[in-house]
Amino acid sequence: MSSTKYTLLLVDDDTNILEVLDARFSAAGFRTHKATNGQTALALLTSEQIDLVISDVKMPSMSGIELYAEMQQKSPGLPVIFLTAFGNIPEAVTAVQSGALDYLTKPFDGKTLVQKVKDFFAAGKTVPSHTGTNDVEEGSAGFIWGSSKPMVAIKEMVSRVASSDVNTLILGESGVGKECIAKAIHDASPRRNGPLIVVDCGSTPPGILESELFGHTKGAFTNAIQDKTGLIEAAEGGTLFLDEIGNISSEMQHRLLRFLEDRKIRRVGAIDEKQIDCRVLAATNADLTADIEEGKFRQDLYYRLRVVTLNLPPLRERRQDIPRLAKMFVQRHCNTYNIPVVHIPDSTMDWLEQLDWPGNVRELKNALEAGVVLCRNNTLLPEDFQLEQPTSKSRKEDSAPDQGSEFSLENSEREAIIRALRQTNGVQKSAAELLDISRRSIHYKLKKYDIQPSDYK
């Protein structure tokens, strides 16, 4: 690639940084223009042909974000890379969500920045339009979207982010279909012909995960009898999906952050680094913001992963999709087991819609599979299901403590939770550990018993 045919606009109110950037990119063969403020930058955009802009985020009179908004009016689609201090990362993330190319945190590595710009032009890339959409078909990636408002919004977001390479964080409870969403993004993306590599960070021991992700060389450790290609390297040209990202160790968080910053890996035991071109998707059912507050998850890694965030709703928040899901799953199960079509009466469908489905879509799918096998006369009835959960209605009726009984189990449980929260100064995760229940369980019980901060503070 000949860099001399590309012109960069460098914008920073710090003249020292401008000179460093100018020296770096001039030495790399790029033509450059410099601006110490947004107004000068806009004037240069009018008078010069600019191919890419590198701008600081925090500047007096006109911030980099405000400059970006003006630029999109004058030169829609012009690629922009932001340079930002750690405290301004959320603003840079918002800009990338709106279409900016990327951001680097200060102090940044000059070689990494130059290489990022070279890679952009070498690939012949253009900034994707965030107003266009890629069609995501019903049933794509094995996922049934449904027609509820939350899922219509998710489908639109998937279509919009699929055309880009931005890192995307998929959030949601276990069983909502996070991996299916990742596959849908991959299948609708320009990388669809490349590999989709799925890494289960939750079930892979920390000591093994590093080798699994980054690979290793022969002799790097005991039993390393030959070179091994890591899963990141295997995702070259495609998509890397990191499932249950909230479970990785602090050391792995650091290594992953380095990879996301410069897209280079070094195999365990190796000296040389290798550049990797892949898109990164991640998912978790953990509360990463709580983990950040507790010092268990790096905030800078969180910002790097969640350039775009997709929050998948639990099934209980989109009950109107249950009939469509149920019919589709029953049809699939009938085809799988080569049995006649099973009918779902309206009364059974109403019953299914009343259940809370704590295991979400996965639980519904498995329950219907059992029901299809166990039902008689090809008709699915409530007694054909092997479920141990009350309906939403009965849960709501049971949720209010019986104030008239001093032996009420609900009262006892509510008081135990309040005592645990008081003892842990309101830290829910610590209270859950004290009670020997999961974090999700304590979240559910806080809602069930309507426990407010004023009850334990």
XYZ file of N, CA and C in Angstrom, residues 116-315:
600
model
N -2.892 0.845 12.642
C -4.359 0.806 12.543
C -4.830 1.571 11.306
N -4.212 2.733 11.059
C -4.580 3.531 9.891
C -4.158 2.814 8.604
N -2.960 2.240 8.603
C -2.506 1.492 7.425
C -3.431 0.326 7.112
N -3.816 -0.412 8.156
C -4.702 -1.558 7.957
C -6.044 -1.128 7.387
N -6.519 0.027 7.846
C -7.804 0.536 7.361
C -7.760 0.779 5.854
N -6.731 1.476 5.408
C -6.620 1.773 3.983
C -6.229 0.545 3.168
N -5.391 -0.322 3.742
C -4.966 -1.523 3.023
C -6.142 -2.439 2.712
N -7.114 -2.443 3.624
C -8.290 -3.293 3.424
C -9.302 -2.665 2.487
N -9.033 -1.424 2.079
C -9.970 -0.736 1.198
C -11.303 -0.505 1.851
N -11.273 -0.322 3.177
C -12.523 -0.202 3.928
C -13.132 1.183 3.787
N -14.421 1.242 3.997
C -15.123 2.505 4.163
C -15.937 2.391 5.429
N -16.223 3.507 6.032
C -17.022 3.469 7.256
C -18.431 3.021 6.916
N -18.940 1.994 7.570
C -20.262 1.499 7.247
C -21.351 2.499 7.569
N -22.382 2.486 6.779
C -23.521 3.362 7.055
C -24.316 2.785 8.199
N -24.599 3.616 9.189
C -25.358 3.133 10.345
C -26.848 3.377 10.168
N -27.219 3.810 8.987
C -28.643 3.963 8.730
C -29.160 2.827 7.877
N -28.250 2.159 7.163
C -28.663 1.021 6.349
C -28.777 -0.213 7.212
N -29.399 -1.251 6.673
C -29.522 -2.489 7.426
C -29.227 -3.671 6.534
N -28.731 -4.727 7.127
C -28.611 -6.009 6.467
C -29.812 -6.829 6.893
N -30.419 -7.534 5.962
C -31.589 -8.328 6.306
C -31.185 -9.481 7.209
N -31.901 -9.636 8.303
C -31.719 -10.770 9.193
C -33.007 -11.572 9.121
N -32.907 -12.761 8.573
C -34.113 -13.539 8.309
C -34.647 -14.201 9.578
N -35.960 -14.417 9.596
C -36.581 -15.170 10.676
C -36.022 -16.582 10.659
N -35.573 -17.037 11.812
C -34.996 -18.372 11.873
C -33.520 -18.410 11.551
N -32.918 -17.251 11.190
C -31.491 -17.236 10.905
C -30.725 -17.588 12.165
N -29.662 -18.345 11.990
C -28.819 -18.802 13.103
C -29.624 -19.644 14.101
N -30.752 -20.221 13.644
C -31.572 -21.022 14.535
C -32.356 -20.209 15.532
N -32.422 -18.896 15.318
C -33.062 -18.007 16.283
C -34.415 -17.558 15.769
N -35.417 -17.609 16.633
C -36.759 -17.145 16.283
C -36.949 -15.793 16.944
N -37.093 -14.764 16.144
C -37.075 -13.412 16.676
C -38.354 -13.041 17.423
N -39.492 -13.397 16.884
C -40.738 -12.977 17.502
C -41.123 -11.571 17.088
N -42.284 -11.115 17.544
C -42.814 -9.820 17.117
C -42.978 -8.825 18.265
N -42.511 -9.173 19.453
C -42.618 -8.243 20.579
C -41.721 -7.037 20.326
N -42.056 -5.920 20.966
C -41.282 -4.691 20.773
C -39.799 -4.868 21.109
N -39.471 -5.537 22.249
C -38.040 -5.703 22.554
C -37.282 -6.453 21.475
N -37.898 -7.493 20.902
C -37.189 -8.292 19.917
C -37.157 -7.620 18.544
N -38.158 -6.841 18.235
C -38.113 -6.059 16.989
C -36.949 -5.078 17.052
N -36.764 -4.457 18.222
C -35.658 -3.510 18.398
C -34.311 -4.229 18.323
N -34.216 -5.420 18.939
C -32.972 -6.186 18.894
C -32.654 -6.594 17.460
N -33.645 -7.037 16.723
C -33.422 -7.460 15.333
C -32.899 -6.297 14.498
N -33.449 -5.113 14.720
C -32.989 -3.934 13.989
C -31.541 -3.616 14.351
N -31.219 -3.706 15.637
C -29.850 -3.437 16.071
C -28.875 -4.445 15.475
N -29.259 -5.715 15.450
C -28.402 -6.745 14.859
C -28.130 -6.442 13.395
N -29.172 -6.032 12.681
C -29.014 -5.695 11.265
C -28.057 -4.524 11.086
N -28.117 -3.559 12.008
C -27.275 -2.366 11.879
C -25.820 -2.649 12.212
N -25.584 -3.444 13.258
C -24.194 -3.670 13.668
C -23.515 -4.740 12.826
N -24.307 -5.574 12.133
C -23.709 -6.675 11.379
C -22.760 -6.180 10.296
N -23.074 -5.041 9.682
C -22.266 -4.551 8.563
C -20.953 -3.934 9.002
N -20.787 -3.696 10.302
C -19.577 -3.044 10.796
C -18.673 -4.066 11.470
N -17.532 -3.590 11.945
C -16.600 -4.450 12.672
C -16.508 -4.069 14.142
N -17.440 -3.246 14.638
C -17.322 -2.771 16.014
C -17.510 -3.916 17.002
N -16.750 -3.849 18.096
C -16.912 -4.839 19.162
C -18.312 -4.711 19.745
N -18.944 -5.848 20.000
C -20.329 -5.844 20.476
C -20.452 -6.750 21.692
N -21.079 -6.229 22.746
C -21.298 -6.981 23.978
C -22.772 -7.367 24.064
N -23.030 -8.659 24.195
C -24.397 -9.184 24.240
C -24.707 -9.584 25.679
N -25.705 -8.954 26.255
C -26.051 -9.182 27.659
C -27.399 -9.880 27.762
N -27.565 -10.657 28.799
C -28.856 -11.304 29.008
C -28.720 -12.504 29.917
N -29.837 -12.939 30.478
C -29.848 -14.087 31.369
C -29.487 -15.358 30.610
N -29.155 -16.381 31.349
C -28.851 -17.668 30.736
C -30.077 -18.193 30.001
N -29.865 -18.651 28.765
C -30.950 -19.252 28.004
C -31.712 -18.317 27.092
N -31.326 -17.026 27.029
C -32.075 -16.092 26.175
C -31.656 -16.162 24.715
N -30.512 -16.787 24.429
C -30.086 -16.929 23.043
C -28.932 -16.037 22.639
N -28.001 -15.794 23.553
C -26.888 -14.883 23.257
C -25.996 -15.432 22.134
N -25.721 -16.732 22.183
C -24.877 -17.319 21.132
C -25.578 -17.279 19.780
N -26.886 -17.479 19.780
C -27.642 -17.398 18.516
C -27.579 -15.989 17.934
N -27.631 -14.966 18.800
C -27.518 -13.594 18.335
C -26.137 -13.351 17.741
N -25.109 -13.879 18.389
C -23.755 -13.743 17.848
C -23.654 -14.382 16.472
N -24.255 -15.543 16.310
C -24.225 -16.219 15.009
C -25.010 -15.431 13.964
N -26.126 -14.827 14.397
C -26.919 -14.022 13.456
C -26.121 -12.815 12.971
N -25.369 -12.180 13.886
C -24.527 -11.049 13.501
C -23.465 -11.502 12.503
N -22.820 -12.616 12.803
C -21.780 -13.141 11.907
C -22.360 -13.479 10.535
N -23.496 -14.170 10.523
C -24.086 -14.618 9.254
C -24.547 -13.460 8.376
N -24.875 -12.314 8.991
C -25.329 -11.156 8.218
C -24.201 -10.181 7.914
N -22.982 -10.522 8.323
C -21.858 -9.603 8.180
C -21.036 -9.910 6.934
N -20.154 -8.976 6.527
C -19.249 -9.249 5.409
C -18.283 -10.395 5.706
N -18.189 -10.802 6.965
C -17.289 -11.884 7.354
C -17.985 -13.241 7.358
N -19.178 -13.304 6.782
C -19.976 -14.536 6.874
C -19.275 -15.753 6.282
N -18.371 -15.533 5.306
C -17.663 -16.663 4.699
C -16.437 -17.083 5.505
N -16.101 -16.302 6.538
C -14.999 -16.663 7.422
C -15.507 -17.495 8.577
N -14.611 -17.962 9.438
C -15.024 -18.814 10.558
C -15.707 -18.032 11.676
N -16.601 -18.691 12.376
C -17.145 -18.172 13.636
C -16.585 -19.067 14.732
N -15.679 -18.515 15.532
C -15.025 -19.288 16.586
C -15.659 -18.938 17.924
N -16.243 -19.934 18.579
C -16.917 -19.735 19.858
C -15.999 -20.209 20.986
N -15.770 -19.335 21.956
C -14.933 -19.665 23.111
C -15.794 -19.600 24.365
N -15.931 -20.726 25.059
C -16.705 -20.758 26.302
C -15.777 -20.405 27.451
N -15.714 -19.127 27.777
C -14.823 -18.668 28.852
C -15.296 -19.147 30.215
N -16.569 -19.494 30.328
C -17.124 -19.895 31.614
C -16.704 -21.277 32.045
N -16.541 -22.201 31.096
C -16.233 -23.588 31.458
C -14.771 -23.946 31.256
N -13.970 -23.034 30.699
C -12.555 -23.313 30.460
C -11.737 -22.846 31.655
N -10.982 -23.733 32.313
C -10.165 -23.336 33.469
C -9.201 -22.219 33.107
N -8.976 -21.276 34.026
C -8.101 -20.130 33.736
C -6.721 -20.533 33.229
N -6.159 -21.609 33.772
C -4.830 -22.029 33.365
C -4.772 -22.528 31.941
N -5.904 -22.972 31.422
C -5.959 -23.506 30.065
C -6.416 -22.445 29.067
N -7.198 -21.469 29.547
C -7.803 -20.493 28.649
C -6.756 -19.702 27.863
N -5.652 -19.343 28.511
C -4.626 -18.568 27.818
C -4.098 -19.315 26.609
N -3.776 -20.593 26.799
C -3.283 -21.404 25.687
C -4.355 -21.601 24.636
N -5.612 -21.773 25.069
C -6.709 -21.960 24.123
C -6.894 -20.724 23.245
N -6.816 -19.550 23.854
C -7.042 -18.316 23.103
C -5.844 -17.918 22.250
N -4.664 -17.948 22.848
C -3.487 -17.399 22.183
C -2.592 -18.455 21.539
N -2.818 -19.734 21.849
C -1.975 -20.779 21.311
C -0.667 -20.880 22.070
N 0.166 -21.858 21.706
C 1.456 -21.993 22.371
C 2.459 -22.619 21.417
N 3.713 -22.509 21.790
C 4.781 -23.113 21.006
C 5.215 -24.420 21.658
N 5.852 -25.248 20.890
C 6.355 -26.514 21.403
C 7.343 -26.253 22.538
N 7.130 -26.943 23.662
C 8.027 -26.800 24.798
C 7.727 -25.614 25.693
N 6.634 -24.888 25.420
C 6.311 -23.712 26.238
C 6.000 -24.101 27.668
N 5.475 -25.313 27.868
C 5.184 -25.819 29.209
C 5.106 -27.334 29.117
N 4.965 -27.979 30.241
C 4.880 -29.442 30.270
C 3.727 -29.914 29.388
N 3.970 -30.928 28.601
C 2.994 -31.526 27.682
C 2.739 -30.692 26.433
N 3.456 -29.578 26.256
C 3.327 -28.820 25.002
C 4.259 -29.468 23.983
N 3.802 -30.566 23.397
C 4.671 -31.386 22.544
C 4.729 -30.883 21.107
N 3.868 -29.914 20.769
C 3.917 -29.335 19.433
C 3.275 -27.949 19.457
N 3.540 -27.169 18.405
C 2.925 -25.853 18.306
C 1.404 -26.000 18.210
N 0.700 -25.052 18.813
C -0.766 -25.082 18.746
C -1.297 -23.716 18.359
N -2.174 -23.684 17.373
C -2.825 -22.439 16.964
C -3.932 -22.097 17.945
N -3.937 -20.872 18.441
C -4.975 -20.448 19.382
C -6.276 -20.118 18.677
N -7.341 -20.014 19.461
C -8.662 -19.759 18.887
C -8.770 -18.356 18.302
N -8.026 -17.380 18.861
C -8.038 -16.041 18.277
C -7.455 -16.092 16.874
N -6.351 -16.785 16.730
C -5.713 -16.913 15.421
C -6.611 -17.692 14.458
N -7.340 -18.674 14.983
C -8.235 -19.466 14.146
C -9.397 -18.641 13.608
N -9.674 -17.504 14.266
C -10.777 -16.639 13.839
C -10.361 -15.656 12.752
N -9.135 -15.749 12.254
C -8.642 -14.848 11.212
C -9.642 -14.754 10.055
N -10.015 -13.523 9.716
C -10.948 -13.299 8.619
C -12.404 -13.503 8.980
N -12.657 -13.905 10.230
C -14.033 -14.173 10.640
C -14.399 -13.466 11.925
N -15.093 -14.179 12.806
C -15.616 -13.599 14.038
C -15.208 -14.444 15.234
N -14.772 -13.788 16.291
C -14.435 -14.445 17.554
C -15.541 -14.119 18.557
N -16.195 -15.154 19.086
C -17.260 -14.952 20.060
C -16.811 -15.464 21.417
N -16.667 -14.545 22.372
C -16.216 -14.862 23.723
C -17.433 -14.948 24.641
N -17.896 -16.156 24.903
C -19.084 -16.357 25.732
C -18.691 -16.374 27.205
N -19.554 -15.829 28.050
C -19.324 -15.722 29.497
C -18.004 -15.013 29.784
N -17.827 -13.861 29.170
C -16.599 -13.087 29.295
C -16.364 -12.615 30.730
N -17.422 -12.535 31.518
C -17.287 -12.056 32.893
C -16.524 -13.004 33.794
N -16.236 -14.221 33.320
C -15.584 -15.215 34.168
C -14.072 -15.276 34.010
N -13.483 -14.461 33.135
C -12.050 -14.586 32.895
C -11.247 -13.922 34.019
N -10.034 -14.419 34.234
C -9.177 -13.931 35.312
C -8.649 -12.536 35.004
N -8.101 -11.878 36.022
C -7.564 -10.532 35.828
C -6.390 -10.541 34.847
N -5.585 -11.585 34.885
C -4.461 -11.679 33.949
C -4.962 -11.813 32.513
N -5.989 -12.627 32.325
C -6.545 -12.799 30.977
C -7.236 -11.524 30.518
N -7.835 -10.797 31.449
C -8.446 -9.515 31.088
C -7.394 -8.571 30.513
N -6.221 -8.553 31.131
C -5.139 -7.691 30.651
C -4.680 -8.118 29.262
N -4.477 -9.410 29.064
C -4.014 -9.899 27.758
C -5.056 -9.649 26.675
N -6.320 -9.841 27.025
C -7.380 -9.623 26.043
C -7.488 -8.144 25.674
N -7.317 -7.267 26.681
C -7.350 -5.833 26.402
C -6.236 -5.452 25.430
N -5.042 -5.984 25.640
C -3.930 -5.697 24.743
C -4.255 -6.133 23.324
N -4.861 -7.300 23.182
C -5.229 -7.779 21.847
C -6.264 -6.872 21.202
N -7.263 -6.461 21.980
C -8.312 -5.599 21.424
C -7.763 -4.233 21.033
N -6.723 -3.781 21.701
C -6.129 -2.477 21.393
C -5.326 -2.516 20.100
N -4.479 -3.548 19.925
C -3.580 -3.550 18.756
C -3.801 -4.712 17.803
N -4.737 -5.634 18.145
C -5.064 -6.781 17.297
C -3.838 -7.645 16.993
N -2.975 -7.784 17.981
C -1.809 -8.651 17.854
C -1.817 -9.679 18.978
N -1.315 -10.877 18.665
C -1.205 -11.913 19.680
C 0.223 -12.447 19.720
N 0.578 -12.987 20.857
C 1.846 -13.699 21.001
C 1.530 -15.039 21.649
N 1.853 -16.112 20.943
C 1.612 -17.436 21.500
C 2.393 -17.622 22.799
N 1.876 -18.434 23.691
C 2.585 -18.736 24.931
C 3.918 -19.383 24.572
N 4.998 -18.791 25.061
C 6.325 -19.311 24.782
C 6.979 -18.723 23.553
N 6.248 -17.874 22.800
C 6.796 -17.295 21.580
C 7.379 -15.915 21.852
N 8.175 -15.428 20.905
C 8.771 -14.104 20.999
C 8.059 -13.123 20.068
N 7.791 -13.572 18.849
C 7.200 -12.695 17.838
C 5.692 -12.573 18.011
N 5.167 -11.407 17.647
C 3.724 -11.162 17.640
C 3.170 -11.374 16.233
N 1.886 -11.626 16.166
C 1.226 -11.820 14.880
C -0.035 -10.979 14.816
N -0.216 -10.264 13.717
C -1.411 -9.439 13.524
C -2.597 -10.331 13.173
N -3.747 -10.080 13.799
C -4.947 -10.881 13.561
C -6.093 -9.977 13.129
N -6.777 -10.368 12.067
C -7.935 -9.619 11.578
C -9.197 -10.423 11.867
N -9.889 -10.068 12.933
C -11.155 -10.725 13.242
C -12.054 -9.743 13.974
N -13.340 -10.001 13.890
C -14.304 -9.197 14.636
C -14.543 -9.878 15.986
N -14.738 -9.096 17.042
C -14.901 -9.654 18.380
C -16.304 -9.365 18.915
N -16.992 -10.430 19.283
C -18.270 -10.347 19.985
C -18.079 -11.008 21.346
N -18.743 -10.502 22.356
C -18.640 -11.086 23.692
C -20.027 -11.136 24.317
N -20.196 -12.032 25.277
C -21.497 -12.161 25.940
C -21.295 -12.542 27.401
N -22.261 -12.168 28.217
C -22.232 -12.560 29.626
C -23.619 -12.411 30.235
N -23.881 -13.211 31.262
C -25.106 -13.015 32.056
C -24.766 -12.369 33.393
N -23.495 -11.972 33.555
C -23.061 -11.336 34.799
C -23.317 -9.835 34.756
N -23.369 -9.230 35.918
C -23.498 -7.778 36.032
C -22.087 -7.188 36.044
N -21.572 -6.836 34.872
C -20.195 -6.371 34.778
C -19.981 -5.050 35.503
N -21.002 -4.198 35.534
C -20.835 -2.919 36.236
C -20.622 -3.165 37.732
N -21.322 -4.162 38.288
C -21.117 -4.509 39.701
C -19.727 -5.104 39.897
N -19.287 -5.929 38.936
C -17.951 -6.527 39.026
C -16.871 -5.454 38.938
N -17.120 -4.406 38.152
C -16.153 -3.301 38.058
C -16.061 -2.582 39.401
N -17.215 -2.327 40.022
C -17.225 -1.656 41.321
C -16.494 -2.474 42.382
N -16.567 -3.791 42.258
C -15.921 -4.675 43.228
C -14.481 -4.982 42.851
N -14.001 -4.397 41.748
C -12.616 -4.597 41.335
C -12.342 -5.928 40.681
N -13.382 -6.604 40.203
C -13.204 -7.925 39.611
C -13.134 -7.883 38.074
N -13.519 -6.759 37.497
C -13.479 -6.657 36.036
C -12.945 -5.281 35.659
N -12.048 -5.249 34.674
C -11.402 -4.004 34.279
C -12.385 -3.087 33.564
N -12.421 -1.830 33.983
C -13.317 -0.876 33.352
C -12.893 -0.584 31.918
N -11.572 -0.513 31.659
C -11.120 -0.222 30.304
C -11.450 -1.362 29.351
N -11.392 -2.601 29.835
C -11.789 -3.732 28.994
C -13.286 -3.699 28.724
N -14.055 -3.346 29.740
C -15.511 -3.233 29.577
C -15.853 -2.223 28.485
N -15.221 -1.049 28.514
C -15.493 -0.041 27.501
C -15.060 -0.503 26.115
N -13.961 -1.257 26.052
C -13.482 -1.736 24.768
C -14.421 -2.795 24.193
N -14.987 -3.642 25.051
C -15.889 -4.689 24.585
C -17.261 -4.148 24.196
N -17.744 -3.122 24.929
C -19.127 -2.681 24.749
C -19.230 -1.419 23.893
N -18.538 -1.412 22.772
C -18.734 -0.303 21.840
C -20.211 -0.246 21.455
N -20.790 -1.404 21.171
C -22.236 -1.525 21.010
C -22.708 -2.594 21.992
N -23.823 -2.335 22.657
C -24.379 -3.288 23.618
C -25.769 -3.732 23.180
N -25.996 -5.047 23.211
C -27.317 -5.605 22.936
C -27.823 -6.270 24.214
N -28.930 -5.779 24.753
C -29.534 -6.347 25.961
C -30.704 -7.233 25.564
N -30.528 -8.539 25.662
C -31.598 -9.461 25.286
C -32.573 -9.618 26.452
N -33.866 -9.409 26.218
C -34.835 -9.503 27.313
C -35.107 -10.952 27.691
N -35.415 -11.213 28.964
C -35.832 -12.568 29.349
C -37.190 -12.880 28.738
N -37.506 -14.155 28.654
C -38.749 -14.570 28.000
C -39.979 -14.021 28.716
